[in-house]
């Protein structure tokens, strides 16, 4: 029995409905602009804490809607023609391109696993045998340092209180503590005193370029190297940073760079544009 032509057409349409791609609805629409659902997913993926929040998705959508409203308002006000805005846009574009150039160099010049293993072995081989947990107080004069030592000899428990007045503002609020550190990462004059002291002993006064130091060795332990799998990411980051520095030297050598008289001559910028990476050379900074 033959089907009616209208039934055949209906059957054809029904079969097509199962093969046509499904176009996802946008997360939101703001006037003529759409906010793709994929953009919301990408933000949530990069922020796990927000993704786990029951209100996280709605928060992201509302934020994107507000941003789009402000963007559209800025366009209608022709703020993109404002001189200060143009400068800010140029600076942002410049930084994006700098970051992209570094990212491409890192991507095209990956650090091999063999290089990471070799550097790790070198670091472990050169590790000091002992490391110390120390604290210090820095003052301006030798007389002040001698006075501190006399007071600490009477009452060692006063160290943290006295350290609040230290010239070293980075440790003053932590009772003067420097944490665990290997002697070869200290100033030579400080290191020489540290290795002579036993835990609980006070040392000084020690003259440094910054002032006069009084120190206490709080604890001492045998330095223990982290396992390769614990340290490899930091070691790789160090090698990448060194590679970027070398790349910058090559770029400078290929370019004509003229410095003003006020600028100190240098071969490598003091800091690369890339984000700073943790130092892998100090075993005390490695995870234990």
Short mmCIF file of C-alpha atoms in Angstrom, two decimals:
data_model
loop_
_atom_site.label_atom_id
_atom_site.label_comp_id
_atom_site.label_asym_id
_atom_site.label_seq_id
_atom_site.Cartn_x
_atom_site.Cartn_y
_atom_site.Cartn_z
CA UNK A 1 0.00 0.00 0.00
CA UNK A 2 1.44 3.35 -1.05
CA UNK A 3 1.74 6.18 1.52
CA UNK A 4 0.15 9.50 0.81
CA UNK A 5 2.65 12.12 -0.34
CA UNK A 6 2.02 14.25 2.78
CA UNK A 7 2.81 11.24 4.95
CA UNK A 8 6.03 10.64 3.04
CA UNK A 9 7.05 14.27 3.57
CA UNK A 10 6.28 13.98 7.29
CA UNK A 11 8.36 10.81 7.56
CA UNK A 12 11.27 12.49 5.80
CA UNK A 13 11.15 15.46 8.15
CA UNK A 14 11.01 13.19 11.19
CA UNK A 15 14.11 11.29 10.00
CA UNK A 16 16.00 14.55 9.44
CA UNK A 17 15.20 15.74 12.94
CA UNK A 18 17.47 13.04 14.35
CA UNK A 19 20.49 14.03 12.24
CA UNK A 20 20.42 17.82 12.31
CA UNK A 21 22.94 19.29 14.79
CA UNK A 22 21.47 20.79 17.94
CA UNK A 23 22.46 24.42 18.39
CA UNK A 24 22.90 25.26 22.05
CA UNK A 25 21.01 28.30 23.26
CA UNK A 26 23.21 31.14 24.50
CA UNK A 27 23.54 31.63 28.23
CA UNK A 28 22.14 35.13 27.85
CA UNK A 29 21.35 37.80 25.32
CA UNK A 30 22.05 41.48 25.94
CA UNK A 31 20.40 43.61 23.29
CA UNK A 32 21.98 42.30 20.06
CA UNK A 33 24.93 40.60 21.77
CA UNK A 34 24.93 36.99 22.94
CA UNK A 35 26.87 35.41 25.78
CA UNK A 36 27.72 31.85 24.68
CA UNK A 37 27.12 29.04 27.11
CA UNK A 38 30.62 27.80 26.29
CA UNK A 39 32.09 31.01 27.78
CA UNK A 40 30.31 30.34 31.04
CA UNK A 41 31.55 26.74 31.03
CA UNK A 42 35.13 27.87 30.41
CA UNK A 43 35.06 30.28 33.37
CA UNK A 44 33.60 27.62 35.66
CA UNK A 45 36.19 25.10 34.48
CA UNK A 46 39.01 27.48 35.39
CA UNK A 47 37.50 28.13 38.82
CA UNK A 48 36.59 24.81 40.51
CA UNK A 49 35.46 26.48 43.75
CA UNK A 50 32.96 28.59 41.85
CA UNK A 51 31.82 25.59 39.80
CA UNK A 52 30.97 23.69 42.99
CA UNK A 53 28.85 26.54 44.31
CA UNK A 54 25.13 25.95 43.54
CA UNK A 55 24.81 29.63 42.63
CA UNK A 56 28.12 29.73 40.77
CA UNK A 57 26.75 29.43 37.26
CA UNK A 58 24.15 32.14 37.82
CA UNK A 59 26.81 34.38 39.36
CA UNK A 60 29.03 34.01 36.28
CA UNK A 61 26.14 34.71 33.91
CA UNK A 62 25.08 37.82 35.86
CA UNK A 63 28.67 39.07 35.89
CA UNK A 64 29.02 38.59 32.14
CA UNK A 65 25.69 40.34 31.54
CA UNK A 66 26.78 43.30 33.67
CA UNK A 67 30.12 43.45 31.86
CA UNK A 68 28.38 43.40 28.48
CA UNK A 69 26.01 46.20 29.57
CA UNK A 70 28.98 48.33 30.63
CA UNK A 71 30.86 47.51 27.43
CA UNK A 72 27.89 48.54 25.29
CA UNK A 73 27.48 51.74 27.30
CA UNK A 74 31.16 52.58 26.85
CA UNK A 75 30.84 52.04 23.09
CA UNK A 76 27.80 54.33 22.84
CA UNK A 77 29.74 56.95 24.78
CA UNK A 78 32.66 56.45 22.38
CA UNK A 79 35.04 55.92 25.30
CA UNK A 80 37.30 53.89 23.00
CA UNK A 81 38.30 57.25 21.47
CA UNK A 82 39.32 58.70 24.84
CA UNK A 83 43.08 59.33 24.99
CA UNK A 84 43.59 57.67 28.38
CA UNK A 85 41.51 54.65 27.35
CA UNK A 86 43.53 54.30 24.13
CA UNK A 87 46.74 54.33 26.16
CA UNK A 88 45.37 51.66 28.50
CA UNK A 89 44.24 49.53 25.55
CA UNK A 90 47.66 49.84 23.92
CA UNK A 91 49.37 48.84 27.17
CA UNK A 92 47.07 45.84 27.64
CA UNK A 93 47.59 44.75 24.04
CA UNK A 94 51.34 45.11 24.44
CA UNK A 95 51.38 42.94 27.58
CA UNK A 96 49.18 40.30 25.94
CA UNK A 97 51.62 40.10 23.02
CA UNK A 98 54.61 39.92 25.39
CA UNK A 99 52.99 37.06 27.27
CA UNK A 100 52.12 35.35 23.99
CA UNK A 101 55.71 35.65 22.76
CA UNK A 102 57.02 34.04 25.95
CA UNK A 103 54.35 31.35 25.84
CA UNK A 104 55.24 30.49 22.25
CA UNK A 105 58.96 30.32 23.05
CA UNK A 106 58.28 28.00 26.01
CA UNK A 107 55.94 25.88 23.89
CA UNK A 108 58.43 25.59 21.03
CA UNK A 109 61.41 24.99 23.32
CA UNK A 110 60.18 22.52 25.93
CA UNK A 111 62.43 21.44 28.77
CA UNK A 112 63.20 17.75 28.37
CA UNK A 113 62.64 15.26 31.17
CA UNK A 114 66.33 14.34 30.89
CA UNK A 115 67.35 17.96 31.55
CA UNK A 116 65.06 18.14 34.59
CA UNK A 117 66.51 14.90 35.97
CA UNK A 118 70.09 16.12 35.38
CA UNK A 119 69.47 19.44 37.18
CA UNK A 120 67.72 17.63 40.06
CA UNK A 121 70.73 15.34 40.49
CA UNK A 122 73.06 18.35 40.52
CA UNK A 123 70.98 20.12 43.15
CA UNK A 124 70.84 17.06 45.37
CA UNK A 125 74.59 16.50 45.01
CA UNK A 126 75.35 20.09 46.03
CA UNK A 127 72.94 20.17 48.96
CA UNK A 128 74.46 21.13 52.33
CA UNK A 129 74.44 18.39 54.94
CA UNK A 130 72.74 20.52 57.61
CA UNK A 131 70.07 23.20 57.67
CA UNK A 132 68.96 25.50 60.45
CA UNK A 133 65.80 27.16 61.69
CA UNK A 134 66.91 30.61 62.76
CA UNK A 135 65.58 33.99 63.79
CA UNK A 136 67.30 37.36 63.92
CA UNK A 137 66.99 40.97 64.99
CA UNK A 138 68.60 43.72 62.93
CA UNK A 139 69.55 47.06 64.48
CA UNK A 140 71.51 50.11 63.37
CA UNK A 141 74.51 50.09 65.70
CA UNK A 142 76.84 47.65 67.43
CA UNK A 143 75.92 49.14 70.82
CA UNK A 144 72.26 48.36 70.19
CA UNK A 145 73.17 44.81 69.20
CA UNK A 146 75.26 44.32 72.35
CA UNK A 147 72.39 45.61 74.45
CA UNK A 148 70.05 43.10 72.79
CA UNK A 149 72.43 40.23 73.55
CA UNK A 150 72.61 41.22 77.23
CA UNK A 151 68.81 41.35 77.46
CA UNK A 152 68.42 38.00 75.70
CA UNK A 153 70.98 36.36 77.95
CA UNK A 154 68.74 37.32 80.86
CA UNK A 155 65.51 36.26 79.10
CA UNK A 156 65.59 34.32 75.82
CA UNK A 157 61.79 34.31 75.71
CA UNK A 158 61.92 38.03 74.94
CA UNK A 159 63.37 37.39 71.47
CA UNK A 160 60.05 37.55 69.60
CA UNK A 161 59.02 40.72 71.44
CA UNK A 162 62.33 42.45 70.79
CA UNK A 163 62.23 41.34 67.12
CA UNK A 164 59.15 43.51 66.59
CA UNK A 165 61.53 46.51 66.52
CA UNK A 166 63.88 44.89 63.97
CA UNK A 167 64.93 46.87 60.92
CA UNK A 168 64.02 43.79 58.88
CA UNK A 169 60.33 44.53 58.43
CA UNK A 170 59.83 41.28 56.56
CA UNK A 171 60.51 39.20 59.68
CA UNK A 172 59.72 41.68 62.47
CA UNK A 173 56.08 40.63 62.54
CA UNK A 174 57.06 36.94 62.69
CA UNK A 175 59.23 37.11 65.78
CA UNK A 176 62.31 37.54 63.60
CA UNK A 177 61.98 34.04 62.12
CA UNK A 178 63.68 33.26 58.80
CA UNK A 179 62.45 29.65 58.80
CA UNK A 180 64.55 26.67 57.72
CA UNK A 181 67.53 27.69 55.63
CA UNK A 182 70.82 26.19 54.47
CA UNK A 183 73.98 28.16 55.37
CA UNK A 184 74.96 28.68 51.72
CA UNK A 185 71.81 30.77 51.25
CA UNK A 186 72.78 33.19 54.02
CA UNK A 187 75.21 36.09 53.94
CA UNK A 188 78.72 34.64 54.53
CA UNK A 189 79.14 36.52 57.81
CA UNK A 190 75.79 35.21 59.08
CA UNK A 191 76.47 31.66 57.86
CA UNK A 192 79.84 31.57 59.64
CA UNK A 193 78.13 32.38 62.94
CA UNK A 194 75.20 30.00 62.42
CA UNK A 195 77.32 26.89 61.93
CA UNK A 196 79.14 27.59 65.22
CA UNK A 197 75.94 27.74 67.28
CA UNK A 198 73.93 24.96 68.83
CA UNK A 199 70.12 25.10 69.06
CA UNK A 200 69.06 27.63 71.68
CA UNK A 201 72.27 29.66 71.50
CA UNK A 202 72.42 33.38 70.72
CA UNK A 203 75.05 34.71 68.30
CA UNK A 204 76.36 38.15 67.41
CA UNK A 205 76.71 40.98 67.05
CA UNK A 206 77.32 40.48 63.32
CA UNK A 207 77.90 43.40 60.99
CA UNK A 208 76.18 43.19 57.61
CA UNK A 209 75.67 45.73 54.81
CA UNK A 210 72.22 46.46 56.29
CA UNK A 211 73.19 46.89 59.95
CA UNK A 212 74.04 44.73 62.95
CA UNK A 213 72.47 41.32 63.53
CA UNK A 214 71.73 39.22 66.56
CA UNK A 215 70.69 35.66 65.73
CA UNK A 216 69.40 32.55 67.45
CA UNK A 217 69.57 29.01 66.13
CA UNK A 218 66.23 27.52 67.10
CA UNK A 219 66.61 24.06 65.57
CA UNK A 220 69.05 22.08 63.46
CA UNK A 221 68.42 19.05 61.25
CA UNK A 222 70.00 16.95 58.56
CA UNK A 223 69.08 18.34 55.16
CA UNK A 224 66.82 15.96 53.31
CA UNK A 225 66.39 16.12 49.57
CA UNK A 226 62.84 15.88 48.24
CA UNK A 227 61.94 13.01 45.95
CA UNK A 228 62.22 13.69 42.22
CA UNK A 229 58.45 13.63 41.73
CA UNK A 230 58.09 16.27 44.47
CA UNK A 231 60.70 18.63 43.05
CA UNK A 232 60.46 18.14 39.28
CA UNK A 233 57.91 20.92 38.66
CA UNK A 234 60.01 23.52 40.48
CA UNK A 235 63.17 22.31 38.76
CA UNK A 236 61.47 22.54 35.36
CA UNK A 237 60.23 26.05 36.19
CA UNK A 238 63.77 27.10 37.06
CA UNK A 239 65.13 25.70 33.79
CA UNK A 240 62.37 27.46 31.84
CA UNK A 241 63.18 30.76 33.53
CA UNK A 242 66.86 30.33 32.66
CA UNK A 243 65.94 29.53 29.06
CA UNK A 244 63.82 32.69 28.82
CA UNK A 245 66.69 34.77 30.19
CA UNK A 246 69.02 33.26 27.59
CA UNK A 247 66.43 34.00 24.87
CA UNK A 248 66.27 37.64 25.98
CA UNK A 249 70.06 37.90 25.74
CA UNK A 250 69.87 36.56 22.17
CA UNK A 251 67.17 39.12 21.28
CA UNK A 252 69.27 41.93 22.73
CA UNK A 253 72.32 40.80 20.78
CA UNK A 254 70.28 40.89 17.58
CA UNK A 255 68.85 44.34 18.28
CA UNK A 256 70.19 47.86 18.63
CA UNK A 257 69.57 48.87 22.25
CA UNK A 258 70.61 52.33 23.41
CA UNK A 259 70.42 53.10 27.13
CA UNK A 260 70.35 56.57 28.65
CA UNK A 261 73.25 57.69 30.82
CA UNK A 262 71.07 57.22 33.91
CA UNK A 263 70.38 53.58 33.09
CA UNK A 264 72.85 51.07 34.44
CA UNK A 265 74.35 48.92 31.66
CA UNK A 266 73.13 45.37 31.72
CA UNK A 267 72.98 42.36 29.44
CA UNK A 268 69.81 40.84 30.84
CA UNK A 269 66.74 42.59 32.28
CA UNK A 270 66.58 42.32 36.06
CA UNK A 271 63.22 40.64 35.75
CA UNK A 272 61.61 38.95 32.79
CA UNK A 273 58.05 39.90 31.80
CA UNK A 274 56.94 36.40 32.69
CA UNK A 275 55.45 35.60 36.04
CA UNK A 276 58.05 34.86 38.67
CA UNK A 277 58.72 31.22 39.40
CA UNK A 278 59.70 29.59 42.70
CA UNK A 279 63.41 29.08 43.28
CA UNK A 280 64.33 25.43 42.96
CA UNK A 281 67.93 25.85 44.09
CA UNK A 282 67.13 26.23 47.77
CA UNK A 283 66.28 22.78 49.19
CA UNK A 284 64.50 24.47 52.10
CA UNK A 285 61.93 25.85 49.63
CA UNK A 286 61.06 22.40 48.32
CA UNK A 287 58.06 20.52 49.64
CA UNK A 288 58.80 18.06 52.38
#
